[in-house]
mmCIF file of N, CA and C in Angstrom:
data_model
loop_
_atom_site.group_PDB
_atom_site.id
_atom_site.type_symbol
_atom_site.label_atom_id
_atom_site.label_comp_id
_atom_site.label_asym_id
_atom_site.label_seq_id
_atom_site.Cartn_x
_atom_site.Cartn_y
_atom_site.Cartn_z
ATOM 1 N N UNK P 163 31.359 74.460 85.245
ATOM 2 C CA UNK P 163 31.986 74.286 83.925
ATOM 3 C C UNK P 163 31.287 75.161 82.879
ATOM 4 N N UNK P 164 30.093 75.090 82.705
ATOM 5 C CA UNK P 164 29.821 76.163 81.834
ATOM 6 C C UNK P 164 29.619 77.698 81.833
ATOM 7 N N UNK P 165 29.976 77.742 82.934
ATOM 8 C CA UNK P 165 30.044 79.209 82.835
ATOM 9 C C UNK P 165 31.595 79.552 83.070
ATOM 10 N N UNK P 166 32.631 78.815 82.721
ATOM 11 C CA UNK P 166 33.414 78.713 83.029
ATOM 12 C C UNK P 166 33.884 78.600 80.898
ATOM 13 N N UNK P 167 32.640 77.734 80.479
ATOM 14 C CA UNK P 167 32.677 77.566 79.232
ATOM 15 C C UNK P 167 32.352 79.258 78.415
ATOM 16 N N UNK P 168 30.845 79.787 79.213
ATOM 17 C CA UNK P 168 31.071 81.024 78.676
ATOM 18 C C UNK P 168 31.720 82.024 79.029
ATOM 19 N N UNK P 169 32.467 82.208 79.779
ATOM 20 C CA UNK P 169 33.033 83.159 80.131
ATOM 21 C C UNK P 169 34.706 83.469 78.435
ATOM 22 N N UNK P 170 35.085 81.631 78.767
ATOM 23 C CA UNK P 170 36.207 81.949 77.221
ATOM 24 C C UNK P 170 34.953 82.245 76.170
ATOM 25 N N UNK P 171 33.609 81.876 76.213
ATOM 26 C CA UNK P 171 32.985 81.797 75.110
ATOM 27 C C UNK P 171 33.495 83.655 73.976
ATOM 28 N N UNK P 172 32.676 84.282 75.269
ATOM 29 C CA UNK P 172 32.426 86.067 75.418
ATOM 30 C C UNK P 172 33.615 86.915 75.416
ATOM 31 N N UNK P 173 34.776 86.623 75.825
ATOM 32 C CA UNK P 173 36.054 87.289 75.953
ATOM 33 C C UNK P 173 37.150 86.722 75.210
ATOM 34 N N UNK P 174 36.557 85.827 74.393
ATOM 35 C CA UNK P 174 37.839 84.858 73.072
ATOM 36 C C UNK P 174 37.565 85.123 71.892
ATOM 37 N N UNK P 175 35.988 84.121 72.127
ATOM 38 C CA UNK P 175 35.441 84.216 71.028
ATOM 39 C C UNK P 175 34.551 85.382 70.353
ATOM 40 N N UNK P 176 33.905 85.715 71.225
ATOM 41 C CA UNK P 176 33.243 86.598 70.527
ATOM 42 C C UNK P 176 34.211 88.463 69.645
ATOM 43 N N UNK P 177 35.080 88.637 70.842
ATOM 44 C CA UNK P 177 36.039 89.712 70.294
ATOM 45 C C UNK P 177 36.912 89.019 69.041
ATOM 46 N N UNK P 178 36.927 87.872 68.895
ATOM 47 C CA UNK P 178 37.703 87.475 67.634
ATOM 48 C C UNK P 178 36.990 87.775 66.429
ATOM 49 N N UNK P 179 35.764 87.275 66.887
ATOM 50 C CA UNK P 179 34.670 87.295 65.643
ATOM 51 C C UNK P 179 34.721 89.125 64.965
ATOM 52 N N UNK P 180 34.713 89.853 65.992
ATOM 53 C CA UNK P 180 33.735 91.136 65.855
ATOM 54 C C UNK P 180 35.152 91.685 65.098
ATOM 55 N N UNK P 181 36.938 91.158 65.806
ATOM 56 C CA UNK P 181 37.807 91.896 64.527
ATOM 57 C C UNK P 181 37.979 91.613 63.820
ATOM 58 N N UNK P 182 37.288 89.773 63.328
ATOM 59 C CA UNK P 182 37.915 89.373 62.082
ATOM 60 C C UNK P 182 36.792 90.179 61.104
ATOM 61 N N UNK P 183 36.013 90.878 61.473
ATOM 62 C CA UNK P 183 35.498 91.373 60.342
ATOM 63 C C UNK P 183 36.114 92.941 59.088
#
C-alpha cells in the first residue's frame, strides 16, 4: 500500500504542484 501510496504521491501530486506554479 504505500508504495502504491507513493507512486500516485510522485506522478499526481507532485507534477500538479510543479504546474500550478
Amino acid at each position: 500500500m504505500k508504495a502504491g501510496i507513493d507512486y500516485y504521491h510522485w506522478v499526481v501530486v507532485v507534477p500538479n504542484e510543479l504546474l500550478a506554479t
